[in-house]
Short mmCIF file of C-alpha atoms in Angstrom, two decimals:
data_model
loop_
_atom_site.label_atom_id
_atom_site.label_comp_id
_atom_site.label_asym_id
_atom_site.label_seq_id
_atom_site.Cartn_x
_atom_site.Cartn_y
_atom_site.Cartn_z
CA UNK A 1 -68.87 -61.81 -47.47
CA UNK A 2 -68.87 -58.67 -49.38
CA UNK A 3 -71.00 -55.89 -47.97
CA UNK A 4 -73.31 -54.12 -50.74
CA UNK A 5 -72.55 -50.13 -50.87
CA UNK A 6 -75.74 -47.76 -49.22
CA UNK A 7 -77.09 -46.01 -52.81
CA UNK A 8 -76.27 -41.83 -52.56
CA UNK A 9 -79.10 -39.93 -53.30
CA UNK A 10 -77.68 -36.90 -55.78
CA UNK A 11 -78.55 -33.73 -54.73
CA UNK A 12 -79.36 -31.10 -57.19
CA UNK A 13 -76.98 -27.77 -56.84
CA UNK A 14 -79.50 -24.88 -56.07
CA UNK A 15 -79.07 -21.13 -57.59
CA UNK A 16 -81.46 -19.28 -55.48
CA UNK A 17 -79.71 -16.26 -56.68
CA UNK A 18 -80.59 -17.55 -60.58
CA UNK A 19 -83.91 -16.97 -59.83
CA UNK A 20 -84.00 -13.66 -58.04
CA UNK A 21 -82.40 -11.90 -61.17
CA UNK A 22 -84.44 -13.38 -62.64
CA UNK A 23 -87.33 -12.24 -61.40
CA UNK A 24 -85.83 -9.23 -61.06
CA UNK A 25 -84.96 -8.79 -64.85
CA UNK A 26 -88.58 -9.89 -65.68
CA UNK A 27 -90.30 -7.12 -63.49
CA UNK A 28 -87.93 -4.49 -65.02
CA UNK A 29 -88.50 -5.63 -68.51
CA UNK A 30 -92.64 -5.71 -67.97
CA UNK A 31 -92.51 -2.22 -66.93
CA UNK A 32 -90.28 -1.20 -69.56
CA UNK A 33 -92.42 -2.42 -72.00
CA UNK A 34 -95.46 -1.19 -70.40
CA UNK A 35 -94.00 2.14 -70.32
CA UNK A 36 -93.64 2.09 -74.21
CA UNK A 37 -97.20 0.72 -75.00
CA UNK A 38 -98.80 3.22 -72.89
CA UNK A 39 -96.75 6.08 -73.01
CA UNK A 40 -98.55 8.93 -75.36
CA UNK A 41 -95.57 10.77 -76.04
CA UNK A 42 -94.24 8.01 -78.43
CA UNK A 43 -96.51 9.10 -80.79
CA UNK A 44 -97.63 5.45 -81.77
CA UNK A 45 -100.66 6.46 -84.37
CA UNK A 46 -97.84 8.78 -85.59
CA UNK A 47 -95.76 5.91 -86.22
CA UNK A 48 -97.90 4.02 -87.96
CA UNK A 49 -99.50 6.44 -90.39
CA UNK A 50 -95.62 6.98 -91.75
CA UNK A 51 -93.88 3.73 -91.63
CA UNK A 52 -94.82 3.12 -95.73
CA UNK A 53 -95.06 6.49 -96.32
CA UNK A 54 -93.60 6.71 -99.97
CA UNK A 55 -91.16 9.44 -98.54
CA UNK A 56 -89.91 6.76 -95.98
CA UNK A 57 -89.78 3.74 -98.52
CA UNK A 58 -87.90 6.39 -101.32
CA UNK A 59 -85.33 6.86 -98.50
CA UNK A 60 -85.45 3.33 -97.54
CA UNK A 61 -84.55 2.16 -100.97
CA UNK A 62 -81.41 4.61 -101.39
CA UNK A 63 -80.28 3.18 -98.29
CA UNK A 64 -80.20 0.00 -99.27
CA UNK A 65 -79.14 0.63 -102.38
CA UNK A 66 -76.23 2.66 -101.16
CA UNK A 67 -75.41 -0.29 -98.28
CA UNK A 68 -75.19 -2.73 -101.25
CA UNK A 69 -73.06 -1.12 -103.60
CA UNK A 70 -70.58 0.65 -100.72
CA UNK A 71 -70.06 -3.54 -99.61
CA UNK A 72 -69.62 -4.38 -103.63
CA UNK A 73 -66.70 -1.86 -103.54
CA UNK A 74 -65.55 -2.90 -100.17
CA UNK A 75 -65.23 -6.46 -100.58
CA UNK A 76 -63.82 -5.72 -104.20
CA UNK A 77 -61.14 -3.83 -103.27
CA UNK A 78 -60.70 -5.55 -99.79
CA UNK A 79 -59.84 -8.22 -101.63
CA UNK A 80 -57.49 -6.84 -104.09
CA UNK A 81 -55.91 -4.49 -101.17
CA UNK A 82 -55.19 -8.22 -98.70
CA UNK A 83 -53.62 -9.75 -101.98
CA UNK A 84 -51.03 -6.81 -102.35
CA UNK A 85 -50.82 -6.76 -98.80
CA UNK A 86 -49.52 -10.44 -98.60
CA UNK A 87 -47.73 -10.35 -101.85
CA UNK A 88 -43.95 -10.48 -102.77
CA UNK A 89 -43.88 -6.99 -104.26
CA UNK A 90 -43.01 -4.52 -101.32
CA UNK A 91 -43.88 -1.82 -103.42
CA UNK A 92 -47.39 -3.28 -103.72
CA UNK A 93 -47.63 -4.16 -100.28
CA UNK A 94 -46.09 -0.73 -99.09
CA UNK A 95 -49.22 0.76 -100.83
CA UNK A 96 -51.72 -1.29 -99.26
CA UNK A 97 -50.61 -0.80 -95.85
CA UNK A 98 -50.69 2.85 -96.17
CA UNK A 99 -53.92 3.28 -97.94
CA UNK A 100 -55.64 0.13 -94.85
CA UNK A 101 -53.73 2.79 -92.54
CA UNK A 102 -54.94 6.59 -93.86
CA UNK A 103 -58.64 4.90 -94.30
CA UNK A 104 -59.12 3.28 -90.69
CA UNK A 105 -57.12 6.21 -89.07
CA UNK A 106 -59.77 9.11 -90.18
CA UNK A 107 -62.95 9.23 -89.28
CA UNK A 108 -65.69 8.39 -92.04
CA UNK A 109 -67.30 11.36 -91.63
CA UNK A 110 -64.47 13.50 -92.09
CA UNK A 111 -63.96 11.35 -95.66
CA UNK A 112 -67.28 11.55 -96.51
CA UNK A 113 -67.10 15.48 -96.14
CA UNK A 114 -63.93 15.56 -98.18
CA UNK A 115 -64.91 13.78 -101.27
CA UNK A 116 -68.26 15.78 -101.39
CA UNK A 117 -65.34 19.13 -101.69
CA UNK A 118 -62.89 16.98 -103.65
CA UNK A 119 -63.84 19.72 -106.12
CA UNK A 120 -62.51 22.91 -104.45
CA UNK A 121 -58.65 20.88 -104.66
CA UNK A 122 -59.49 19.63 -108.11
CA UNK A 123 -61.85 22.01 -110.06
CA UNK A 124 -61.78 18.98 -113.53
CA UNK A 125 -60.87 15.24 -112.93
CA UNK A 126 -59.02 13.81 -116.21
CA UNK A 127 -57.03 11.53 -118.26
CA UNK A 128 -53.73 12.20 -119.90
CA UNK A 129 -50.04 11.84 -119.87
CA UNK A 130 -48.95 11.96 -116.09
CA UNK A 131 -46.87 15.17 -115.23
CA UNK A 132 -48.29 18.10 -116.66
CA UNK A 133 -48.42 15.86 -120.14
CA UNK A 134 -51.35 16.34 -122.89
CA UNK A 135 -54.84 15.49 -121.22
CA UNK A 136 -56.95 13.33 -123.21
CA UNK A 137 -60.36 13.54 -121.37
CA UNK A 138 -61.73 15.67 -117.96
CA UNK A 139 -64.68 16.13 -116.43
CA UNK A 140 -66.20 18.74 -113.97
CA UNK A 141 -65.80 17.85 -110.77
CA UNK A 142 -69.03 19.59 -109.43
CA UNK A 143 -71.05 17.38 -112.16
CA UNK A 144 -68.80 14.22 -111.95
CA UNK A 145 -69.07 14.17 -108.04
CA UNK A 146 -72.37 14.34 -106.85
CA UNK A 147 -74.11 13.61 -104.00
CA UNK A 148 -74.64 9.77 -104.09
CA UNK A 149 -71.08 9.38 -106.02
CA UNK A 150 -69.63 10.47 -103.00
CA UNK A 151 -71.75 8.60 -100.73
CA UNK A 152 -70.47 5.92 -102.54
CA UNK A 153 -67.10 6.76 -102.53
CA UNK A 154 -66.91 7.69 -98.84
CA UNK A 155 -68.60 4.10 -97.68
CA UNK A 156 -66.95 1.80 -100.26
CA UNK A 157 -63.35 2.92 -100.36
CA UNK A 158 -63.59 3.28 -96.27
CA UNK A 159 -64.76 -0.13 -96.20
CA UNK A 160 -62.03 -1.37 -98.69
CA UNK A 161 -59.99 -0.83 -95.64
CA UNK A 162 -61.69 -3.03 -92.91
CA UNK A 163 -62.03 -5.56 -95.80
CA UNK A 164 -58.50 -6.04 -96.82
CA UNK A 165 -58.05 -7.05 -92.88
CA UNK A 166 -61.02 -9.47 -92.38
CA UNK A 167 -59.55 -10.89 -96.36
CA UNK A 168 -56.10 -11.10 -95.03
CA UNK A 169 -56.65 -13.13 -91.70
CA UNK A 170 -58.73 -15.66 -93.84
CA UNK A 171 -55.70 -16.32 -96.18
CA UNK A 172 -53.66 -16.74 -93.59
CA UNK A 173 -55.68 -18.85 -91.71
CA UNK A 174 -55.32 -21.27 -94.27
CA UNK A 175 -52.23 -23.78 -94.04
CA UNK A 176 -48.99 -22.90 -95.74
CA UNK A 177 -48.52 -26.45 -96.92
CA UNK A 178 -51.42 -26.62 -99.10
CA UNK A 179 -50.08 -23.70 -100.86
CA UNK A 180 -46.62 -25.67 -101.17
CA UNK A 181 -48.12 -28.62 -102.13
CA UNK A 182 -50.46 -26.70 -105.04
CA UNK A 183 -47.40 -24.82 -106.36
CA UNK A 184 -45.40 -28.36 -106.39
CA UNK A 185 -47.81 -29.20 -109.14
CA UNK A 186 -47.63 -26.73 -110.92
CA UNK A 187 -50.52 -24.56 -110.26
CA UNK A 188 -49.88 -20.69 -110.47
CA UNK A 189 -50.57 -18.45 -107.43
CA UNK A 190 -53.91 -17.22 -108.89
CA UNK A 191 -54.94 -21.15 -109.45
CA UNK A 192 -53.80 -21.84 -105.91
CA UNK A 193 -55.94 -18.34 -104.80
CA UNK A 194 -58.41 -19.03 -106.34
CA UNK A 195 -59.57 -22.93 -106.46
CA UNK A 196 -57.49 -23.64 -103.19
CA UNK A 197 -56.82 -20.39 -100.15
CA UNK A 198 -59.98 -18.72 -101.43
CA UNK A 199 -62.72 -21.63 -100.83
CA UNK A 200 -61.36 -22.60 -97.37
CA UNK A 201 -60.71 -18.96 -96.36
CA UNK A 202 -63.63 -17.86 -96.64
CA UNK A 203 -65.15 -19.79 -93.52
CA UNK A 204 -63.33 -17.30 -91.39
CA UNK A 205 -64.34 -14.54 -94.37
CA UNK A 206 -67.94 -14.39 -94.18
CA UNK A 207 -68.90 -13.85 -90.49
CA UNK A 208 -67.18 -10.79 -90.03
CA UNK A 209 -68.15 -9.84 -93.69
CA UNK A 210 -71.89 -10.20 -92.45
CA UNK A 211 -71.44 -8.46 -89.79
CA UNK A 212 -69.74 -5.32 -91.63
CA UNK A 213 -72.55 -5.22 -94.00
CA UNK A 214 -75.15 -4.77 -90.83
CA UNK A 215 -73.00 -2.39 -89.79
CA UNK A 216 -72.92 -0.38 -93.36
CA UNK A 217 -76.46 -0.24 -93.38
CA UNK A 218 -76.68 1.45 -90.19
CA UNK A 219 -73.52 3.78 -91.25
CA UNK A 220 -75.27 4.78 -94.10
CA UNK A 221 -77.21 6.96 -92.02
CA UNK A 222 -73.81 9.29 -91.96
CA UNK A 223 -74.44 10.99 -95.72
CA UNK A 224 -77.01 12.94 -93.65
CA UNK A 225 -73.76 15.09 -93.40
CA UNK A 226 -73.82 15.64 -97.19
CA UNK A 227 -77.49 15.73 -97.94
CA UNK A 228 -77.73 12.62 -99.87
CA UNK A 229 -81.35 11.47 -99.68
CA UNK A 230 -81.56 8.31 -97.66
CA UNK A 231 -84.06 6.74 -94.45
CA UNK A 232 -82.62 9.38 -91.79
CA UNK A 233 -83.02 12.86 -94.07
CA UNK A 234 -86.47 10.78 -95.52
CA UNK A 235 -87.25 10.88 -91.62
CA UNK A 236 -85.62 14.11 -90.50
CA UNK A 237 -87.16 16.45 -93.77
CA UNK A 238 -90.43 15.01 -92.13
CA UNK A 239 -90.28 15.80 -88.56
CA UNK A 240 -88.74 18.99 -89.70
CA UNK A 241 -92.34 19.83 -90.77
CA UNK A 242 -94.33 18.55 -88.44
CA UNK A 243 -92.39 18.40 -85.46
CA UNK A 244 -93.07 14.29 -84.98
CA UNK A 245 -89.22 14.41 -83.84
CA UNK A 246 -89.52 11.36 -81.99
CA UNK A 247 -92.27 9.14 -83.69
CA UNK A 248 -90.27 9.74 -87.09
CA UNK A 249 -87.15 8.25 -85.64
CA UNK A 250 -89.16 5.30 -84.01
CA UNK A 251 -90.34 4.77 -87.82
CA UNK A 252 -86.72 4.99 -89.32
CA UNK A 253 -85.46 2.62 -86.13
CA UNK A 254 -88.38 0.11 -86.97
CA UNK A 255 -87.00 -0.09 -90.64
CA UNK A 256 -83.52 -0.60 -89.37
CA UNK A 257 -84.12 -3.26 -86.87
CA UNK A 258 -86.55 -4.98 -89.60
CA UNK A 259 -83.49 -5.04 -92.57
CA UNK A 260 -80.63 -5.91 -89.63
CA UNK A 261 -83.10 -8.87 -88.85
CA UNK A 262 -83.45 -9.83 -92.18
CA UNK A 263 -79.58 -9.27 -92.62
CA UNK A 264 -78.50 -11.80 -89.85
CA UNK A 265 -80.80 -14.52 -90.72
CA UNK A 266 -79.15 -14.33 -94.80
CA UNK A 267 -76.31 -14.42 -92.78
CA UNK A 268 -76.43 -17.74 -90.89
CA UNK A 269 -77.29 -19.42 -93.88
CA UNK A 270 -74.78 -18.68 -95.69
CA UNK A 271 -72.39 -19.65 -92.72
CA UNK A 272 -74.21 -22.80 -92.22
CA UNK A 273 -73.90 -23.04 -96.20
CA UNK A 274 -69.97 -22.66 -96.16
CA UNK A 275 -69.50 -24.95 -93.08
CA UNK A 276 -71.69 -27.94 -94.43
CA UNK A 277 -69.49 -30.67 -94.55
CA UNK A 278 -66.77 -29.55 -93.17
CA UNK A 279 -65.19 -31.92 -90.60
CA UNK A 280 -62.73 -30.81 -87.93
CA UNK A 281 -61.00 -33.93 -88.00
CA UNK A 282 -57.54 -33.86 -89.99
CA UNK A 283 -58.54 -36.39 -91.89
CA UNK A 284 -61.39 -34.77 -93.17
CA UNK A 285 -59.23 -31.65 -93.73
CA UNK A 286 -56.63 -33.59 -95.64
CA UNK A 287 -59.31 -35.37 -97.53
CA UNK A 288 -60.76 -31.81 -98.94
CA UNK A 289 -57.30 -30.85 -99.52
CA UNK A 290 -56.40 -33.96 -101.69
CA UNK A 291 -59.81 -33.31 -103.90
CA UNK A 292 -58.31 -29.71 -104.72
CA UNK A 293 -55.04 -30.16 -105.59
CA UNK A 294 -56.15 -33.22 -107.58
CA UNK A 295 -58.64 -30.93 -109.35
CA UNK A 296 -56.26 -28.07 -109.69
CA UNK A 297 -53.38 -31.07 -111.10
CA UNK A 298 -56.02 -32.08 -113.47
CA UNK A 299 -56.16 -28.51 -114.83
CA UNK A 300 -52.48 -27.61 -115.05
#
């Protein structure tokens, strides 16, 4: 006669120390936040009365404006830099190495500061015969190079750099294979970049490329170094008059944490946009891969 087994009761594993953090944590961040309410030095009314001033929201817009166009450039030439990075051509390549290596190893500042005096190495910019040949075309560099130009040039050909990098370790996250099996048909290498490495690379692409767009609209804030007119000299030419030094960079903050909000949420939908549908079985993987090559084959 078989004896019937005594149920165990399960015992739920306690964190006593869970809850003292906790609690801890809670108290700190009460106090904190009760210490920013109440405290009159923040200047609160002062906050307020400038967050859409039309100074502010002028700034505001170059920023964004120059964040935008600086990530055009960057992912532009990121992309073109990662392709003669990986190709054939070790002249090519050479190139792109050394121009990922001078642009990551000096400081943006520093380059933002250099193409703003690109003028006192080369007084006129212009187009010719190379070598001391017949010049065509030149322009002043003082009028050609201005203030936003080199903005522009200091954030987009900086970011070019960290682009080319985030571009490169998507291509070669994709599988070598599918790249012999596209090229078996026929396809040429920009067919198989384009319709095949691209589309599945770019699941690894995009986070980081959100993130380095969050982080170029907070970077912008460096032209303050050459003048250019953006939220930090909107906020700074302010407080310069009426000494509001620390409401006027609450206001600026507020507008940064408000776009970098906005940013992050554009951001997961696009990720959740490129990673609909994809399966991390292999069959699913070999399924996707199939549809593309039979695509590309169709196209040959």
């Amino acid at each position: 006669m078989t004896q019937g087994h005594t149920p165990q009761k399960v015992v739920p594993v306690r964190h006593p120390w869970r809850w003292v953090t906790g609690a801890i944590l809670a108290v700190l961040i009460a106090q904190a936040a009760t210490s920013v309410v109440t405290n009159d030095n923040f200047g609160w009314p002062v906050v307020w009365d400038y967050l859409f001033d039309p100074r502010v929201l002028q700034g505001l817009q170059n920023t964004l404006i120059l964040t935008v166009l600086s990530m055009v450039i960057g992912v532009v030439g990121g992309i073109l830099l990662a392709v003669m990075r990986l190709s054939g051509n070790p002249i090519a390549a050479g190139v792109a190495s050394a121009y990922i290596w001078l642009f990551r190893g000096t400081p943006l500042i520093t380059q933002l500061i250099f193409w703003f005096y690109i003028a006192a190495l080369y007084p006129r910019i212009g187009l010719g015969v190379p070598f001391g040949g017949p010049e065509f075309v030149s322009w002043d560099t003082n009028t050609l190079i201005t203030q936003f130009s080199a903005a522009l040039l200091g954030l987009g050909l900086n970011e070019a750099a960290y682009m080319a990098e985030i571009v490169r370790s998507g291509i070669q996250s994709v599988d070598e294979g599918q790249t012999e099996a596209a090229s078996a048909l026929g396809m040429t290498r920009g067919r198989i970049l384009r319709r095949i490495v691209l589309p599945q690379a770019m699941r690894v692409i995009i986070p980081p490329t959100g993130n380095q767009t969050i982080s170029m609209l907070k970077t912008t804030s460096l032209v303050i170094v050459i003048g250019y007119y953006e939220l930090m000299v909107a906020a700074g030419q302010i407080y310069a008059r009426n000494f509001q030094t620390i409401p006027l960079l609450i206001t600026a903050a507020l507008w940064y944490l408000a776009l970098t909000s906005v940013l992050t949420l554009v951001q997961t939908q696009i990720e959740r946009r490129y990673s609909r549908g994809m399966s991390r079985s292999s069959k699913a993987s070999r399924g996707l891969v199939n549809r593309l090559l039979t695509s590309g084959s169709d196209q040959v």
